[in-house]
CSV table of C-alpha atoms and ligand atoms in Angstrom, one decimal:
chain,number,residue,atom,x,y,z
A,1,MET,CA,-16.3,7.7,-17.4
A,2,THR,CA,-18.9,6.9,-14.8
A,3,LEU,CA,-17.7,3.5,-13.6
A,4,TYR,CA,-15.0,5.1,-11.4
A,5,THR,CA,-16.7,7.2,-8.8
A,6,GLY,CA,-16.5,7.9,-5.1
A,7,PRO,CA,-14.3,10.0,-2.9
A,8,VAL,CA,-11.2,7.9,-3.1
A,9,PHE,CA,-11.1,7.8,-6.9
A,10,ASP,CA,-11.9,11.6,-6.9
A,11,MET,CA,-8.7,12.0,-4.9
A,12,ALA,CA,-6.6,10.0,-7.3
A,13,ARG,CA,-8.1,11.9,-10.2
A,14,GLU,CA,-7.4,15.3,-8.6
A,15,GLN,CA,-3.9,14.4,-7.8
A,16,PHE,CA,-3.3,13.2,-11.3
A,17,HIS,CA,-4.7,16.4,-12.9
A,18,THR,CA,-2.5,18.5,-10.6
A,19,VAL,CA,0.5,16.7,-11.8
A,20,ALA,CA,-0.7,16.6,-15.4
A,21,ASP,CA,-1.0,20.4,-15.3
A,22,TYR,CA,2.6,20.7,-13.9
A,23,LEU,CA,3.9,18.4,-16.6
A,24,ASP,CA,1.9,20.2,-19.3
A,25,ILE,CA,0.2,17.0,-20.5
A,26,PRO,CA,-2.4,18.0,-23.1
A,27,LYS,CA,-6.0,17.3,-22.0
A,28,GLY,CA,-6.5,14.8,-24.9
A,29,GLU,CA,-3.8,12.6,-23.5
A,30,ARG,CA,-4.9,12.4,-20.0
A,31,ASP,CA,-7.8,9.9,-20.0
A,32,ARG,CA,-5.6,7.2,-21.5
A,33,LEU,CA,-3.1,7.7,-18.6
A,34,LEU,CA,-5.6,7.9,-15.8
A,35,TYR,CA,-8.4,5.4,-16.6
A,36,PRO,CA,-7.8,1.7,-16.0
A,37,LYS,CA,-7.4,-0.7,-18.8
A,38,ARG,CA,-9.7,-3.3,-17.3
A,39,ALA,CA,-12.1,-3.7,-14.3
A,40,VAL,CA,-13.4,-7.1,-13.4
A,41,ALA,CA,-16.4,-7.6,-11.0
A,42,VAL,CA,-17.3,-11.1,-9.8
A,43,SER,CA,-19.7,-12.7,-7.4
A,44,VAL,CA,-18.1,-14.8,-4.7
A,45,PRO,CA,-20.7,-17.2,-3.3
A,46,VAL,CA,-19.8,-18.9,0.0
A,47,HIS,CA,-21.3,-21.5,2.3
A,48,MET,CA,-21.3,-19.7,5.7
A,49,ASP,CA,-20.9,-21.5,9.0
A,50,ASN,CA,-24.6,-20.9,9.8
A,51,GLY,CA,-25.7,-23.0,6.9
A,52,HIS,CA,-26.7,-20.0,4.7
A,53,GLU,CA,-25.1,-19.0,1.3
A,54,THR,CA,-23.7,-15.5,1.1
A,55,VAL,CA,-22.6,-13.8,-2.1
A,56,PHE,CA,-19.8,-11.3,-1.7
A,57,GLN,CA,-18.8,-8.9,-4.4
A,58,GLY,CA,-15.2,-9.1,-5.6
A,59,TYR,CA,-13.2,-6.8,-7.9
A,60,ARG,CA,-9.9,-6.6,-9.7
A,61,VAL,CA,-8.8,-3.4,-11.5
A,62,GLN,CA,-5.8,-3.5,-13.8
A,63,HIS,CA,-4.6,0.0,-14.6
A,64,HIS,CA,-2.1,-0.4,-17.5
A,65,LEU,CA,0.0,-3.1,-19.0
A,66,THR,CA,2.4,-0.7,-20.7
A,67,LEU,CA,5.5,-1.6,-18.7
A,68,GLY,CA,4.8,-5.3,-17.9
A,69,PRO,CA,2.3,-7.3,-15.9
A,70,THR,CA,0.1,-5.5,-13.4
A,71,LYS,CA,0.9,-5.8,-9.8
A,72,GLY,CA,-1.1,-5.0,-6.7
A,73,GLY,CA,-2.7,-6.0,-3.4
A,74,THR,CA,-6.0,-7.6,-2.5
A,75,ARG,CA,-8.1,-5.8,0.1
A,76,TYR,CA,-10.9,-7.4,2.2
A,77,SER,CA,-13.0,-4.6,3.6
A,78,PRO,CA,-16.8,-4.2,4.2
A,79,LYS,CA,-17.4,-1.1,2.1
A,80,LEU,CA,-15.0,-1.9,-0.8
A,81,ASP,CA,-16.2,-0.6,-4.2
A,82,VAL,CA,-14.8,-0.4,-7.7
A,83,GLY,CA,-13.9,3.3,-7.3
A,84,GLU,CA,-11.7,2.7,-4.3
A,85,VAL,CA,-10.0,-0.3,-6.0
A,86,ALA,CA,-9.4,1.7,-9.1
A,87,ALA,CA,-7.8,4.6,-7.1
A,88,LEU,CA,-5.5,2.1,-5.4
A,89,ALA,CA,-4.6,0.6,-8.8
A,90,VAL,CA,-3.7,4.0,-10.2
A,91,TRP,CA,-1.5,4.8,-7.2
A,92,MET,CA,0.2,1.4,-7.7
A,93,SER,CA,1.1,2.4,-11.2
A,94,TRP,CA,2.8,5.7,-10.2
A,95,LYS,CA,4.5,3.8,-7.3
A,96,CYS,CA,5.9,1.0,-9.5
A,97,ALA,CA,7.1,3.5,-12.1
A,98,LEU,CA,8.7,5.8,-9.5
A,99,CYS,CA,10.7,2.8,-8.2
A,100,GLY,CA,11.6,1.5,-11.6
A,101,LEU,CA,9.7,-1.7,-11.4
A,102,PRO,CA,8.5,-3.4,-14.6
A,103,TYR,CA,4.8,-3.3,-13.7
A,104,GLY,CA,1.6,-1.5,-14.2
A,105,GLY,CA,-0.6,-1.0,-11.1
A,106,ALA,CA,-3.5,-3.2,-10.1
A,107,LYS,CA,-5.7,-3.7,-7.0
A,108,GLY,CA,-8.5,-6.0,-6.1
A,109,GLY,CA,-10.5,-7.3,-3.2
A,110,VAL,CA,-13.7,-8.5,-1.8
A,111,ALA,CA,-16.4,-6.5,0.0
A,112,CYS,CA,-16.4,-8.4,3.3
A,113,ASP,CA,-15.3,-7.9,6.9
A,114,PRO,CA,-12.5,-10.4,7.5
A,115,TYR,CA,-12.7,-9.8,11.3
A,116,LYS,CA,-16.2,-11.3,11.2
A,117,LEU,CA,-15.4,-14.4,9.1
A,118,SER,CA,-14.3,-17.7,10.6
A,119,ARG,CA,-11.1,-19.2,9.3
A,120,ARG,CA,-13.1,-21.6,7.2
A,121,GLU,CA,-15.2,-18.8,5.7
A,122,LEU,CA,-12.1,-16.7,5.0
A,123,GLU,CA,-10.5,-19.6,3.2
A,124,ALA,CA,-13.7,-20.2,1.2
A,125,VAL,CA,-14.0,-16.5,0.2
A,126,SER,CA,-10.3,-16.5,-0.8
A,127,ARG,CA,-10.3,-19.6,-2.8
A,128,ARG,CA,-13.6,-18.7,-4.7
A,129,TYR,CA,-12.3,-15.2,-5.4
A,130,MET,CA,-9.1,-16.5,-6.9
A,131,GLN,CA,-11.0,-19.2,-8.8
A,132,GLU,CA,-13.2,-16.4,-10.4
A,133,MET,CA,-10.1,-14.4,-11.2
A,134,ILE,CA,-8.2,-17.2,-13.0
A,135,PRO,CA,-9.1,-16.0,-16.5
A,136,PHE,CA,-7.8,-12.5,-15.8
A,137,VAL,CA,-4.6,-13.1,-13.9
A,138,GLY,CA,-1.3,-14.8,-14.5
A,139,PRO,CA,2.4,-14.5,-13.6
A,140,ARG,CA,2.9,-12.4,-16.8
A,141,THR,CA,-0.5,-10.7,-16.7
A,142,ASP,CA,-1.4,-9.7,-13.2
A,143,VAL,CA,0.2,-10.7,-9.9
A,144,MET,CA,-1.7,-10.2,-6.7
A,145,ALA,CA,-0.3,-9.4,-3.2
A,146,PRO,CA,-1.7,-8.8,0.3
A,147,ASP,CA,-3.3,-5.5,1.4
A,148,MET,CA,-5.6,-4.5,4.2
A,149,GLY,CA,-7.5,-7.5,5.6
A,150,THR,CA,-5.4,-10.1,3.8
A,151,ASN,CA,-2.2,-11.7,4.8
A,152,GLU,CA,0.4,-14.5,4.0
A,153,GLN,CA,-2.2,-17.2,4.7
A,154,VAL,CA,-4.6,-15.7,2.2
A,155,MET,CA,-1.8,-15.5,-0.4
A,156,ALA,CA,-1.0,-19.2,0.2
A,157,TRP,CA,-4.6,-20.1,-0.5
A,158,PHE,CA,-4.6,-18.0,-3.7
A,159,MET,CA,-1.4,-19.7,-4.9
A,160,ASP,CA,-2.7,-23.1,-4.0
A,161,THR,CA,-6.1,-22.5,-5.8
A,162,TYR,CA,-4.4,-21.2,-8.9
A,163,SER,CA,-1.9,-24.0,-8.9
A,164,MET,CA,-4.6,-26.7,-8.5
A,165,TYR,CA,-6.3,-25.4,-11.7
A,166,GLN,CA,-3.0,-25.3,-13.6
A,167,GLY,CA,-2.0,-28.8,-12.5
A,168,LYS,CA,1.4,-27.6,-11.2
A,169,THR,CA,2.8,-25.3,-8.5
A,170,VAL,CA,2.9,-21.7,-9.8
A,171,THR,CA,4.4,-19.8,-6.9
A,172,GLU,CA,4.9,-16.7,-9.1
A,173,ILE,CA,1.2,-16.0,-9.4
A,174,VAL,CA,1.1,-14.1,-6.1
A,175,THR,CA,3.6,-12.4,-3.8
A,176,GLY,CA,3.5,-11.9,0.0
A,177,LYS,CA,3.3,-15.7,0.4
A,178,PRO,CA,4.8,-17.4,3.5
A,179,VAL,CA,8.5,-18.4,3.0
A,180,SER,CA,7.4,-22.0,3.5
A,181,ALA,CA,5.2,-21.7,0.4
A,182,GLY,CA,7.6,-20.0,-2.0
A,183,GLY,CA,7.7,-16.5,-0.5
A,184,THR,CA,10.7,-14.4,0.0
A,185,GLU,CA,12.6,-13.6,3.2
A,186,GLY,CA,11.7,-10.1,4.3
A,187,ARG,CA,8.3,-9.6,2.5
A,188,ARG,CA,6.1,-9.5,5.5
A,189,GLU,CA,8.2,-6.8,7.1
A,190,ALA,CA,9.1,-5.0,3.9
A,191,THR,CA,6.5,-2.2,3.9
A,192,GLY,CA,7.1,-1.2,7.5
A,193,ARG,CA,10.8,-1.5,7.3
A,194,GLY,CA,10.7,0.7,4.2
A,195,VAL,CA,8.7,3.3,6.1
A,196,ALA,CA,11.3,3.4,8.9
A,197,HIS,CA,14.2,3.5,6.4
A,198,LEU,CA,12.6,6.5,4.6
A,199,VAL,CA,11.8,8.2,7.9
A,200,GLY,CA,15.6,7.8,8.6
A,201,ARG,CA,16.4,9.5,5.3
A,202,ALA,CA,14.0,12.4,6.0
A,203,MET,CA,15.6,12.8,9.5
A,204,GLU,CA,19.0,13.1,7.9
A,205,ARG,CA,17.8,15.9,5.7
A,206,LEU,CA,16.1,17.6,8.7
A,207,GLN,CA,19.2,17.0,10.9
A,208,MET,CA,17.0,15.2,13.4
A,209,HIS,CA,18.2,12.2,15.4
A,210,PRO,CA,16.1,9.0,15.7
A,211,ALA,CA,17.3,8.4,19.2
A,212,GLY,CA,15.0,10.3,21.4
A,213,ALA,CA,12.5,11.1,18.7
A,214,THR,CA,8.9,10.2,19.1
A,215,ALA,CA,6.2,8.7,16.8
A,216,ILE,CA,2.5,8.0,16.6
A,217,VAL,CA,1.2,5.2,14.5
A,218,GLN,CA,-2.4,4.8,13.3
A,219,GLY,CA,-3.3,1.2,12.3
A,220,PHE,CA,-1.6,-1.8,13.9
A,221,GLY,CA,-1.8,-4.4,11.2
A,222,ASN,CA,1.1,-5.4,8.9
A,223,VAL,CA,2.3,-1.9,8.0
A,224,GLY,CA,1.6,-0.1,11.3
A,225,SER,CA,3.0,-2.7,13.7
A,226,VAL,CA,6.2,-3.3,11.7
A,227,SER,CA,6.7,0.4,11.1
A,228,ALA,CA,6.4,0.9,14.9
A,229,MET,CA,8.8,-2.0,15.6
A,230,ALA,CA,11.4,-0.8,13.0
A,231,LEU,CA,11.2,2.8,14.3
A,232,THR,CA,11.8,1.5,17.8
A,233,GLU,CA,14.9,-0.4,16.6
A,234,ARG,CA,16.2,3.0,15.5
A,235,GLY,CA,15.7,4.5,19.0
A,236,VAL,CA,12.3,6.2,18.3
A,237,ARG,CA,9.8,6.1,21.1
A,238,ILE,CA,6.2,5.2,20.2
A,239,LEU,CA,3.8,7.4,22.0
A,240,GLY,CA,0.5,6.4,20.4
A,241,VAL,CA,-1.0,3.6,18.4
A,242,SER,CA,-4.5,2.7,17.3
A,243,ASP,CA,-6.5,0.2,15.3
A,244,HIS,CA,-10.2,-0.1,14.5
A,245,THR,CA,-10.9,-1.3,18.0
A,246,ALA,CA,-8.8,0.8,20.3
A,247,CYS,CA,-6.4,3.8,20.6
A,248,TYR,CA,-3.6,4.2,23.2
A,249,TYR,CA,-1.3,7.1,24.1
A,250,ASP,CA,1.3,7.6,26.7
A,251,ALA,CA,3.6,10.6,26.6
A,252,LYS,CA,6.4,8.6,28.2
A,253,GLY,CA,6.1,5.9,25.5
A,254,LEU,CA,4.2,2.7,25.0
A,255,ASP,CA,5.5,-0.8,25.7
A,256,LEU,CA,5.6,-2.0,22.1
A,257,PRO,CA,6.6,-5.7,22.7
A,258,ALA,CA,3.6,-5.9,25.1
A,259,LEU,CA,1.3,-4.5,22.5
A,260,GLN,CA,2.6,-6.9,19.9
A,261,ARG,CA,2.1,-9.8,22.3
A,262,HIS,CA,-1.5,-8.7,23.0
A,263,VAL,CA,-2.3,-8.4,19.2
A,264,ALA,CA,-0.7,-11.8,18.6
A,265,ALA,CA,-3.0,-13.3,21.2
A,266,HIS,CA,-6.2,-11.4,20.5
A,267,GLY,CA,-6.0,-10.2,16.9
A,268,VAL,CA,-6.7,-6.5,17.9
A,269,LEU,CA,-5.6,-3.8,20.3
A,270,ALA,CA,-8.9,-3.7,22.3
A,271,GLY,CA,-8.5,-4.9,25.9
A,272,TRP,CA,-4.8,-4.1,26.3
A,273,SER,CA,-5.1,-1.2,28.8
A,274,SER,CA,-7.7,1.1,30.2
A,275,GLU,CA,-5.1,3.6,31.6
A,276,ALA,CA,-3.5,4.5,28.2
A,277,ALA,CA,-6.9,4.7,26.3
A,278,CYS,CA,-7.2,7.8,24.2
A,279,ASP,CA,-9.7,9.4,21.8
A,280,PRO,CA,-8.9,8.2,18.2
A,281,ALA,CA,-10.1,11.4,16.8
A,282,THR,CA,-7.3,13.4,18.5
A,283,LEU,CA,-4.5,10.8,18.1
A,284,LEU,CA,-3.3,12.2,14.8
A,285,THR,CA,-3.0,15.8,16.1
A,286,LEU,CA,-1.0,15.0,19.3
A,287,PRO,CA,2.6,16.2,19.4
A,288,CYS,CA,5.2,13.8,18.0
A,289,ASP,CA,8.2,13.9,15.6
A,290,VAL,CA,6.9,11.3,13.2
A,291,LEU,CA,3.2,10.6,12.4
A,292,VAL,CA,2.6,7.3,10.5
A,293,PRO,CA,-1.0,6.8,9.2
A,294,ALA,CA,-1.0,3.1,8.4
A,295,ALA,CA,-4.7,2.2,8.1
A,296,VAL,CA,-7.3,3.7,5.8
A,297,GLU,CA,-7.6,6.5,3.3
A,298,GLN,CA,-8.6,10.1,4.0
A,299,VAL,CA,-7.8,10.5,7.7
A,300,ILE,CA,-5.8,13.7,7.2
A,301,THR,CA,-8.3,16.2,5.9
A,302,GLY,CA,-8.8,19.9,5.5
A,303,ALA,CA,-10.2,19.9,9.0
A,304,ASN,CA,-7.2,18.4,10.9
A,305,ALA,CA,-4.2,19.1,8.6
A,306,GLY,CA,-3.7,22.5,10.2
A,307,LYS,CA,-3.5,20.9,13.6
A,308,LEU,CA,-0.9,18.3,12.9
A,309,GLN,CA,2.0,18.7,15.3
A,310,CYS,CA,4.5,16.2,13.7
A,311,ARG,CA,7.7,17.2,11.9
A,312,ILE,CA,7.5,14.2,9.5
A,313,LEU,CA,4.3,12.7,8.0
A,314,ALA,CA,5.2,9.2,6.8
A,315,GLU,CA,2.3,7.8,4.8
A,316,GLY,CA,2.3,4.1,5.4
A,317,ALA,CA,-1.3,3.8,4.2
A,318,ASN,CA,-2.4,4.5,0.7
A,319,GLY,CA,-4.2,7.8,0.3
A,320,PRO,CA,-4.3,8.9,3.9
A,321,THR,CA,-4.1,12.6,3.0
A,322,THR,CA,-6.8,14.4,1.0
A,323,PRO,CA,-6.0,17.0,-1.6
A,324,GLU,CA,-7.6,19.6,0.6
A,325,ALA,CA,-5.2,18.6,3.4
A,326,ASP,CA,-2.3,18.8,1.0
A,327,ARG,CA,-3.3,22.4,0.3
A,328,VAL,CA,-3.4,23.2,4.0
A,329,LEU,CA,0.0,21.5,4.5
A,330,ALA,CA,1.4,23.5,1.5
A,331,GLY,CA,0.3,26.6,3.3
A,332,ARG,CA,2.4,25.6,6.4
A,333,ARG,CA,5.5,26.2,4.2
A,334,GLY,CA,7.3,22.9,4.8
A,335,ASP,CA,7.0,22.6,8.5
A,336,VAL,CA,5.6,19.1,7.9
A,337,PHE,CA,8.0,17.0,5.8
A,338,VAL,CA,5.6,14.7,3.8
A,339,ILE,CA,6.9,11.3,2.7
A,340,PRO,CA,4.1,10.6,0.2
A,341,ASP,CA,2.4,7.2,0.2
A,342,ILE,CA,3.7,6.1,-3.3
A,343,LEU,CA,7.2,6.5,-2.0
A,344,CYS,CA,6.8,5.8,1.8
A,345,ASN,CA,5.0,2.4,1.5
A,346,ALA,CA,6.8,1.3,-1.7
A,347,GLY,CA,8.9,-1.2,0.3
A,348,GLY,CA,6.0,-3.7,0.0
A,349,VAL,CA,5.9,-3.8,-3.8
A,350,VAL,CA,9.6,-3.6,-4.2
A,351,VAL,CA,10.1,-6.8,-2.1
A,352,SER,CA,7.1,-8.3,-3.9
A,353,TYR,CA,9.0,-7.7,-7.1
A,354,PHE,CA,12.0,-9.5,-5.6
A,355,GLU,CA,9.8,-12.4,-4.6
A,356,TRP,CA,8.4,-12.6,-8.2
A,357,VAL,CA,11.9,-12.6,-9.6
A,358,GLN,CA,13.1,-15.3,-7.2
A,359,ASP,CA,10.0,-17.5,-7.9
A,360,LEU,CA,10.5,-17.1,-11.7
A,361,GLN,CA,14.1,-18.2,-11.3
A,362,GLN,CA,13.7,-20.6,-8.4
A,363,PHE,CA,16.8,-19.0,-7.0
A,364,PHE,CA,16.3,-17.6,-3.5
A,365,TRP,CA,18.1,-14.8,-1.6
A,366,ASP,CA,18.8,-14.4,2.1
A,367,GLU,CA,17.2,-11.6,4.1
A,368,ALA,CA,20.3,-9.4,4.2
A,369,GLU,CA,20.4,-9.4,0.4
A,370,VAL,CA,16.7,-8.6,0.2
A,371,LEU,CA,17.0,-5.7,2.7
A,372,SER,CA,20.1,-4.2,1.1
A,373,ARG,CA,18.5,-4.3,-2.3
A,374,LEU,CA,15.3,-2.8,-0.9
A,375,ASN,CA,17.2,0.1,0.7
A,376,ARG,CA,19.0,0.8,-2.6
A,377,VAL,CA,15.7,1.0,-4.6
A,378,LEU,CA,14.1,3.2,-1.9
A,379,ASP,CA,17.1,5.5,-1.7
A,380,ARG,CA,17.2,6.0,-5.4
A,381,ALA,CA,13.5,6.8,-5.5
A,382,PHE,CA,13.8,9.2,-2.5
A,383,ASN,CA,16.8,11.0,-4.0
A,384,ARG,CA,14.9,11.4,-7.3
A,385,VAL,CA,11.9,12.8,-5.5
A,386,MET,CA,14.0,15.3,-3.5
A,387,ALA,CA,15.9,16.4,-6.6
A,388,ARG,CA,12.7,17.2,-8.3
A,389,VAL,CA,11.4,19.0,-5.3
A,390,GLU,CA,14.5,21.2,-5.2
A,391,GLN,CA,14.6,21.7,-9.0
A,392,ASP,CA,10.9,22.6,-9.5
A,393,HIS,CA,9.8,23.7,-6.0
A,394,VAL,CA,6.8,21.4,-6.1
A,395,ALA,CA,5.2,19.5,-3.2
A,396,HIS,CA,6.8,16.1,-2.3
A,397,ARG,CA,3.6,14.3,-3.5
A,398,ASP,CA,3.6,16.1,-6.8
A,399,ALA,CA,7.3,15.4,-7.3
A,400,ALA,CA,6.8,11.7,-6.6
A,401,THR,CA,3.7,11.3,-8.7
A,402,SER,CA,5.1,13.2,-11.6
A,403,ILE,CA,8.1,10.9,-11.9
A,404,GLY,CA,5.7,7.9,-12.1
A,405,VAL,CA,3.3,9.6,-14.5
A,406,GLN,CA,6.1,10.7,-16.8
A,407,LYS,CA,7.6,7.2,-17.0
A,408,VAL,CA,4.3,5.7,-17.9
A,409,ARG,CA,3.6,8.5,-20.4
A,410,ASP,CA,7.0,8.1,-22.1
A,411,ALA,CA,6.5,4.3,-22.5
A,412,LYS,CA,3.0,4.8,-23.9
A,413,LYS,CA,4.3,7.3,-26.4
A,414,MET,CA,7.1,5.0,-27.6
A,415,ARG,CA,4.8,2.0,-27.9
A,416,GLY,CA,2.1,4.0,-29.7
A,417,LEU,CA,-1.6,3.3,-29.8
A,418,PHE,CA,-2.7,-0.1,-31.1
A,419,PRO,CA,-4.1,-0.6,-33.8
B,501,NAD,P1,-3.8,-4.8,7.8
B,501,NAD,O1,-5.2,-5.3,7.5
B,501,NAD,O2,-2.7,-5.7,8.2
B,501,NAD,O3,-4.0,-3.7,9.0
B,501,NAD,C1,-4.9,-2.6,8.9
B,501,NAD,C2,-4.9,-2.0,10.3
B,501,NAD,O4,-5.7,-0.8,10.2
B,501,NAD,C3,-5.6,-2.9,11.4
B,501,NAD,O5,-4.8,-2.7,12.6
B,501,NAD,C4,-6.9,-2.2,11.5
B,501,NAD,O6,-7.5,-2.5,12.8
B,501,NAD,C5,-6.6,-0.8,11.3
B,501,NAD,N1,-7.7,0.1,11.0
B,501,NAD,C6,-8.7,-0.1,10.1
B,501,NAD,N2,-9.6,0.9,10.2
B,501,NAD,C7,-9.0,1.8,11.1
B,501,NAD,C8,-9.4,3.1,11.5
B,501,NAD,N3,-10.5,3.7,11.1
B,501,NAD,N4,-8.7,3.7,12.5
B,501,NAD,C9,-7.6,3.1,12.9
B,501,NAD,N5,-7.1,1.9,12.5
B,501,NAD,C10,-7.9,1.3,11.6
B,501,NAD,O7,-3.5,-3.9,6.6
B,501,NAD,P2,-2.0,-3.4,6.1
B,501,NAD,O8,-1.5,-4.3,5.1
B,501,NAD,O9,-1.2,-3.0,7.3
B,501,NAD,O10,-2.4,-2.1,5.3
B,501,NAD,C11,-2.6,-0.8,5.9
B,501,NAD,C12,-2.4,0.3,4.9
B,501,NAD,O11,-1.2,0.2,4.2
B,501,NAD,C13,-3.5,0.3,3.7
B,501,NAD,O12,-3.7,1.6,3.3
B,501,NAD,C14,-2.7,-0.5,2.6
B,501,NAD,O13,-3.2,-0.2,1.4
B,501,NAD,C15,-1.3,0.1,2.8
B,501,NAD,N6,-0.2,-0.7,2.3
B,501,NAD,C16,-0.1,-2.0,2.6
B,501,NAD,C17,1.0,-2.8,2.1
B,501,NAD,C18,1.3,-4.2,2.5
B,501,NAD,O14,2.4,-4.7,2.1
B,501,NAD,N7,0.5,-4.8,3.3
B,501,NAD,C19,1.8,-2.2,1.2
B,501,NAD,C20,1.6,-0.8,0.8
B,501,NAD,C21,0.6,-0.1,1.4
């Protein structure tokens, strides 16, 4: 298949084949498990504020519909391509299956820089993208959510656009909406809170104490900032943070509330402090107990994996660690406890599932109920991954992925191949 190319899809493919070898999946069965069911590419024409028309490229990849509708985020990023979107859809499938959610994976997005669009342009891109996707999505077909570069507001525009075309309000078409527009309590914080919860579980196993522990977080958007905040609530000191505009480090600990206030006011970290500024290239390899990559893919590579000085690598981002880096980490004989992305950041899709269920039933839960159910689902997935690690002596990522792949494979086998 030549449609799915590029370094990020190559990563997803390599990870899958590693696990398929471990599970002894015959070669003839693999393409059907790996390659997406459907990829949609659309043009998104928009009137820009300068009076010109710009056409952005939009995508949606639906990996499989074997277990239910597809589910996955929408990414706005300048270099987005179908290979990256497909890789993210494949990872979503293994993540949903690992957590026992009745979904296949999907992902989508628009190749645009949301930081350079005005609010009006962002709304125009969002509404036109959703309008183009209407024939291919639906509450029982494919349900979108936020990802990098999108947020609650974008989800509200998606929901409104879809609803206008249906002639009725269809809140269950997207998740990650504001609570005021049919969203659930706890969704915005779910991914970061899940990261912190799983770091807590890893610390228990390693007999570490959160109070007095230290962390570095790359990416200060939804996942990064909430992970940092939730770790702080557990007594962890945040030594370093970065986003695409700035990077800060202080061995005594950063003032997280002040950073959050700065980002709330200015949108980015740039301009917060000149004293704490640090080189983003070295941030990931500085000493800390917990390292949370929560931005883009492929930041932990064969070149820097050997230099990591963390005890726990909590992958808030999707695909932050390359297969080459995994091999380096494997050679370090477990001195870095990896919480792989499909487990570590699963809190987002778990609470998205809760949102979808609540919207379908029009019966809403309070935040305490959402969080306690979230922790139960994450604990179950974590325990299953650790049991497989101990039973088969495989890497944490391979254990997590194999549980997901096996579930999808079993369902495909039972359903058979139509016609
Ligand atoms: P976001 O757009 O809210 O934030 C992204 C952050 O990353 C921003 O602070 C941005 O400045 C920063 N960033 C971008 N490029 C960077 C770089 N080169 N170096 C350092 N920082 C950089 O996005 P998000 O929703 O927080 O998503 C972050 C990651 O988490 C992505 O990999 C996404 O797929 C994953 N994820 C998100 C969710 C969710 O619920 N939002 C769920 C699961 C996984």
